[in-house]
Amino acid sequence: MQEDEAPEVPARDSSLIRPYARTGGRTAARHDLRLETLLSTDEDRLYRANNDQAAMMRLCLQPRSVAEISALMKIPLGVTRVLLSDLITLNLVAVHEPGDKPTIALLERVLSGLRKL
């Protein structure tokens, strides 16, 4: 090694930091979003969203649960809730609370989403 060369420093793994940086460090959602809560949107609202929001909103073009969105976006559930809460506040997605009894199809979709986490 020559005198003027700096020793190589291994790069830090920042994969744990990035999702929370997307929320601006916020960890609490403004809305109470359960795993099975369904969200949807339409294409007309996509133009009002920034890139990160639009990616999440594209998943909501068909009704999806919070758990599914988290699994498909590959981000922690807490971060997903904060980001979805922002979309709700901006009126970019609609919330569909499940009825008294969830359907078998919904439960299977939630289970599939959880397995992907």
PDB file of C-alpha atoms in Angstrom:
ATOM      1  CA  MET A   1       0.000   0.000   0.000  1.00  0.00           C
ATOM      2  CA  GLN A   2       1.302   3.426  -0.895  1.00  0.00           C
ATOM      3  CA  GLU A   3       1.453   6.181   1.698  1.00  0.00           C
ATOM      4  CA  ASP A   4      -1.202   8.392   0.110  1.00  0.00           C
ATOM      5  CA  GLU A   5      -3.786   5.577  -0.279  1.00  0.00           C
ATOM      6  CA  ALA A   6      -6.476   5.422   2.386  1.00  0.00           C
ATOM      7  CA  PRO A   7      -7.332   1.999   3.756  1.00  0.00           C
ATOM      8  CA  GLU A   8     -10.553   0.541   2.378  1.00  0.00           C
ATOM      9  CA  VAL A   9     -13.490   0.994   4.704  1.00  0.00           C
ATOM     10  CA  PRO A  10     -16.275  -1.537   4.278  1.00  0.00           C
ATOM     11  CA  ALA A  11     -19.561   0.030   3.204  1.00  0.00           C
ATOM     12  CA  ARG A  12     -22.205   0.133   5.905  1.00  0.00           C
ATOM     13  CA  ASP A  13     -25.383  -1.777   5.274  1.00  0.00           C
ATOM     14  CA  SER A  14     -28.080   0.888   5.291  1.00  0.00           C
ATOM     15  CA  SER A  15     -30.967  -1.437   4.411  1.00  0.00           C
ATOM     16  CA  LEU A  16     -32.389  -1.056   7.921  1.00  0.00           C
ATOM     17  CA  ILE A  17     -32.382   2.724   7.716  1.00  0.00           C
ATOM     18  CA  ARG A  18     -33.883   3.361   4.296  1.00  0.00           C
ATOM     19  CA  PRO A  19     -37.532   2.447   4.955  1.00  0.00           C
ATOM     20  CA  TYR A  20     -37.722   4.716   7.997  1.00  0.00           C
ATOM     21  CA  ALA A  21     -36.064   7.514   6.085  1.00  0.00           C
ATOM     22  CA  ARG A  22     -39.038   7.337   3.713  1.00  0.00           C
ATOM     23  CA  THR A  23     -41.328   8.263   6.617  1.00  0.00           C
ATOM     24  CA  GLY A  24     -39.150  11.145   7.769  1.00  0.00           C
ATOM     25  CA  GLY A  25     -38.433   9.208  10.942  1.00  0.00           C
ATOM     26  CA  ARG A  26     -42.107   8.968  11.874  1.00  0.00           C
ATOM     27  CA  THR A  27     -43.158   5.676  13.423  1.00  0.00           C
ATOM     28  CA  ALA A  28     -46.819   6.351  14.247  1.00  0.00           C
ATOM     29  CA  ALA A  29     -49.564   6.387  11.633  1.00  0.00           C
ATOM     30  CA  ARG A  30     -52.328   9.004  11.809  1.00  0.00           C
ATOM     31  CA  HIS A  31     -54.957   6.380  11.001  1.00  0.00           C
ATOM     32  CA  ASP A  32     -55.657   3.054  12.677  1.00  0.00           C
ATOM     33  CA  LEU A  33     -54.849   0.558   9.941  1.00  0.00           C
ATOM     34  CA  ARG A  34     -55.320  -3.113  10.751  1.00  0.00           C
ATOM     35  CA  LEU A  35     -53.621  -5.840   8.727  1.00  0.00           C
ATOM     36  CA  GLU A  36     -56.867  -6.727   6.987  1.00  0.00           C
ATOM     37  CA  THR A  37     -57.940  -3.150   6.191  1.00  0.00           C
ATOM     38  CA  LEU A  38     -58.491  -2.835   2.451  1.00  0.00           C
ATOM     39  CA  LEU A  39     -57.377   0.182   0.450  1.00  0.00           C
ATOM     40  CA  SER A  40     -58.092   1.125  -3.139  1.00  0.00           C
ATOM     41  CA  THR A  41     -57.596   3.976  -5.559  1.00  0.00           C
ATOM     42  CA  ASP A  42     -58.249   4.827  -9.178  1.00  0.00           C
ATOM     43  CA  GLU A  43     -55.953   5.908 -11.975  1.00  0.00           C
ATOM     44  CA  ASP A  44     -57.261   9.476 -11.879  1.00  0.00           C
ATOM     45  CA  ARG A  45     -55.555  10.007  -8.513  1.00  0.00           C
ATOM     46  CA  LEU A  46     -52.143   8.718  -9.603  1.00  0.00           C
ATOM     47  CA  TYR A  47     -51.153  11.997 -11.242  1.00  0.00           C
ATOM     48  CA  ARG A  48     -51.327  13.767  -7.853  1.00  0.00           C
ATOM     49  CA  ALA A  49     -48.781  11.449  -6.219  1.00  0.00           C
ATOM     50  CA  ASN A  50     -44.992  11.564  -6.072  1.00  0.00           C
ATOM     51  CA  ASN A  51     -42.948   8.547  -7.230  1.00  0.00           C
ATOM     52  CA  ASP A  52     -42.932   6.690  -3.898  1.00  0.00           C
ATOM     53  CA  GLN A  53     -46.632   7.281  -3.393  1.00  0.00           C
ATOM     54  CA  ALA A  54     -47.485   6.280  -6.961  1.00  0.00           C
ATOM     55  CA  ALA A  55     -45.719   2.924  -6.587  1.00  0.00           C
ATOM     56  CA  MET A  56     -47.821   2.124  -3.521  1.00  0.00           C
ATOM     57  CA  MET A  57     -50.967   3.472  -5.151  1.00  0.00           C
ATOM     58  CA  ARG A  58     -50.514   1.261  -8.233  1.00  0.00           C
ATOM     59  CA  LEU A  59     -50.881  -1.727  -5.928  1.00  0.00           C
ATOM     60  CA  CYS A  60     -54.174  -0.246  -4.739  1.00  0.00           C
ATOM     61  CA  LEU A  61     -55.693  -0.094  -8.218  1.00  0.00           C
ATOM     62  CA  GLN A  62     -57.344  -3.293  -7.056  1.00  0.00           C
ATOM     63  CA  PRO A  63     -58.373  -3.488  -3.392  1.00  0.00           C
ATOM     64  CA  ARG A  64     -55.484  -4.722  -1.261  1.00  0.00           C
ATOM     65  CA  SER A  65     -54.956  -5.265   2.438  1.00  0.00           C
ATOM     66  CA  VAL A  66     -52.319  -3.435   4.457  1.00  0.00           C
ATOM     67  CA  ALA A  67     -50.488  -6.754   4.905  1.00  0.00           C
ATOM     68  CA  GLU A  68     -50.433  -7.397   1.143  1.00  0.00           C
ATOM     69  CA  ILE A  69     -49.124  -3.929   0.379  1.00  0.00           C
ATOM     70  CA  SER A  70     -46.367  -4.308   2.958  1.00  0.00           C
ATOM     71  CA  ALA A  71     -45.304  -7.670   1.534  1.00  0.00           C
ATOM     72  CA  LEU A  72     -45.428  -6.559  -2.095  1.00  0.00           C
ATOM     73  CA  MET A  73     -43.504  -3.335  -1.386  1.00  0.00           C
ATOM     74  CA  LYS A  74     -41.002  -5.303   0.739  1.00  0.00           C
ATOM     75  CA  ILE A  75     -41.070  -2.720   3.517  1.00  0.00           C
ATOM     76  CA  PRO A  76     -41.816  -3.195   7.225  1.00  0.00           C
ATOM     77  CA  LEU A  77     -45.436  -3.121   8.310  1.00  0.00           C
ATOM     78  CA  GLY A  78     -44.965  -0.048  10.520  1.00  0.00           C
ATOM     79  CA  VAL A  79     -43.498   1.930   7.639  1.00  0.00           C
ATOM     80  CA  THR A  80     -46.299   0.768   5.354  1.00  0.00           C
ATOM     81  CA  ARG A  81     -48.896   1.990   7.843  1.00  0.00           C
ATOM     82  CA  VAL A  82     -47.278   5.430   8.054  1.00  0.00           C
ATOM     83  CA  LEU A  83     -47.030   5.785   4.271  1.00  0.00           C
ATOM     84  CA  LEU A  84     -50.598   4.570   3.719  1.00  0.00           C
ATOM     85  CA  SER A  85     -51.808   6.947   6.405  1.00  0.00           C
ATOM     86  CA  ASP A  86     -50.217   9.794   4.461  1.00  0.00           C
ATOM     87  CA  LEU A  87     -52.060   8.670   1.321  1.00  0.00           C
ATOM     88  CA  ILE A  88     -55.353   8.574   3.228  1.00  0.00           C
ATOM     89  CA  THR A  89     -54.769  12.067   4.608  1.00  0.00           C
ATOM     90  CA  LEU A  90     -54.075  13.337   1.069  1.00  0.00           C
ATOM     91  CA  ASN A  91     -57.269  11.602  -0.120  1.00  0.00           C
ATOM     92  CA  LEU A  92     -55.276   9.540  -2.619  1.00  0.00           C
ATOM     93  CA  VAL A  93     -56.590   6.154  -1.447  1.00  0.00           C
ATOM     94  CA  ALA A  94     -59.942   5.024  -0.098  1.00  0.00           C
ATOM     95  CA  VAL A  95     -60.253   2.884   3.035  1.00  0.00           C
ATOM     96  CA  HIS A  96     -62.645  -0.043   3.074  1.00  0.00           C
ATOM     97  CA  GLU A  97     -63.139  -1.404   6.564  1.00  0.00           C
ATOM     98  CA  PRO A  98     -64.041  -5.072   6.546  1.00  0.00           C
ATOM     99  CA  GLY A  99     -67.512  -6.160   7.627  1.00  0.00           C
ATOM    100  CA  ASP A 100     -68.198  -8.194  10.734  1.00  0.00           C
ATOM    101  CA  LYS A 101     -66.830 -11.390   9.209  1.00  0.00           C
ATOM    102  CA  PRO A 102     -63.993 -11.395   6.687  1.00  0.00           C
ATOM    103  CA  THR A 103     -64.378 -13.608   3.653  1.00  0.00           C
ATOM    104  CA  ILE A 104     -62.247 -16.693   3.193  1.00  0.00           C
ATOM    105  CA  ALA A 105     -60.707 -15.106   0.089  1.00  0.00           C
ATOM    106  CA  LEU A 106     -59.593 -12.069   2.097  1.00  0.00           C
ATOM    107  CA  LEU A 107     -58.139 -14.222   4.866  1.00  0.00           C
ATOM    108  CA  GLU A 108     -56.211 -16.256   2.307  1.00  0.00           C
ATOM    109  CA  ARG A 109     -54.826 -13.075   0.711  1.00  0.00           C
ATOM    110  CA  VAL A 110     -53.778 -11.705   4.124  1.00  0.00           C
ATOM    111  CA  LEU A 111     -52.145 -15.014   5.039  1.00  0.00           C
ATOM    112  CA  SER A 112     -50.303 -15.058   1.724  1.00  0.00           C
ATOM    113  CA  GLY A 113     -49.107 -11.491   2.317  1.00  0.00           C
ATOM    114  CA  LEU A 114     -47.890 -12.331   5.805  1.00  0.00           C
ATOM    115  CA  ARG A 115     -45.983 -15.354   4.548  1.00  0.00           C
ATOM    116  CA  LYS A 116     -44.162 -13.098   2.082  1.00  0.00           C
ATOM    117  CA  LEU A 117     -42.917 -10.820   4.883  1.00  0.00           C
TER     118      LEU A 117
END
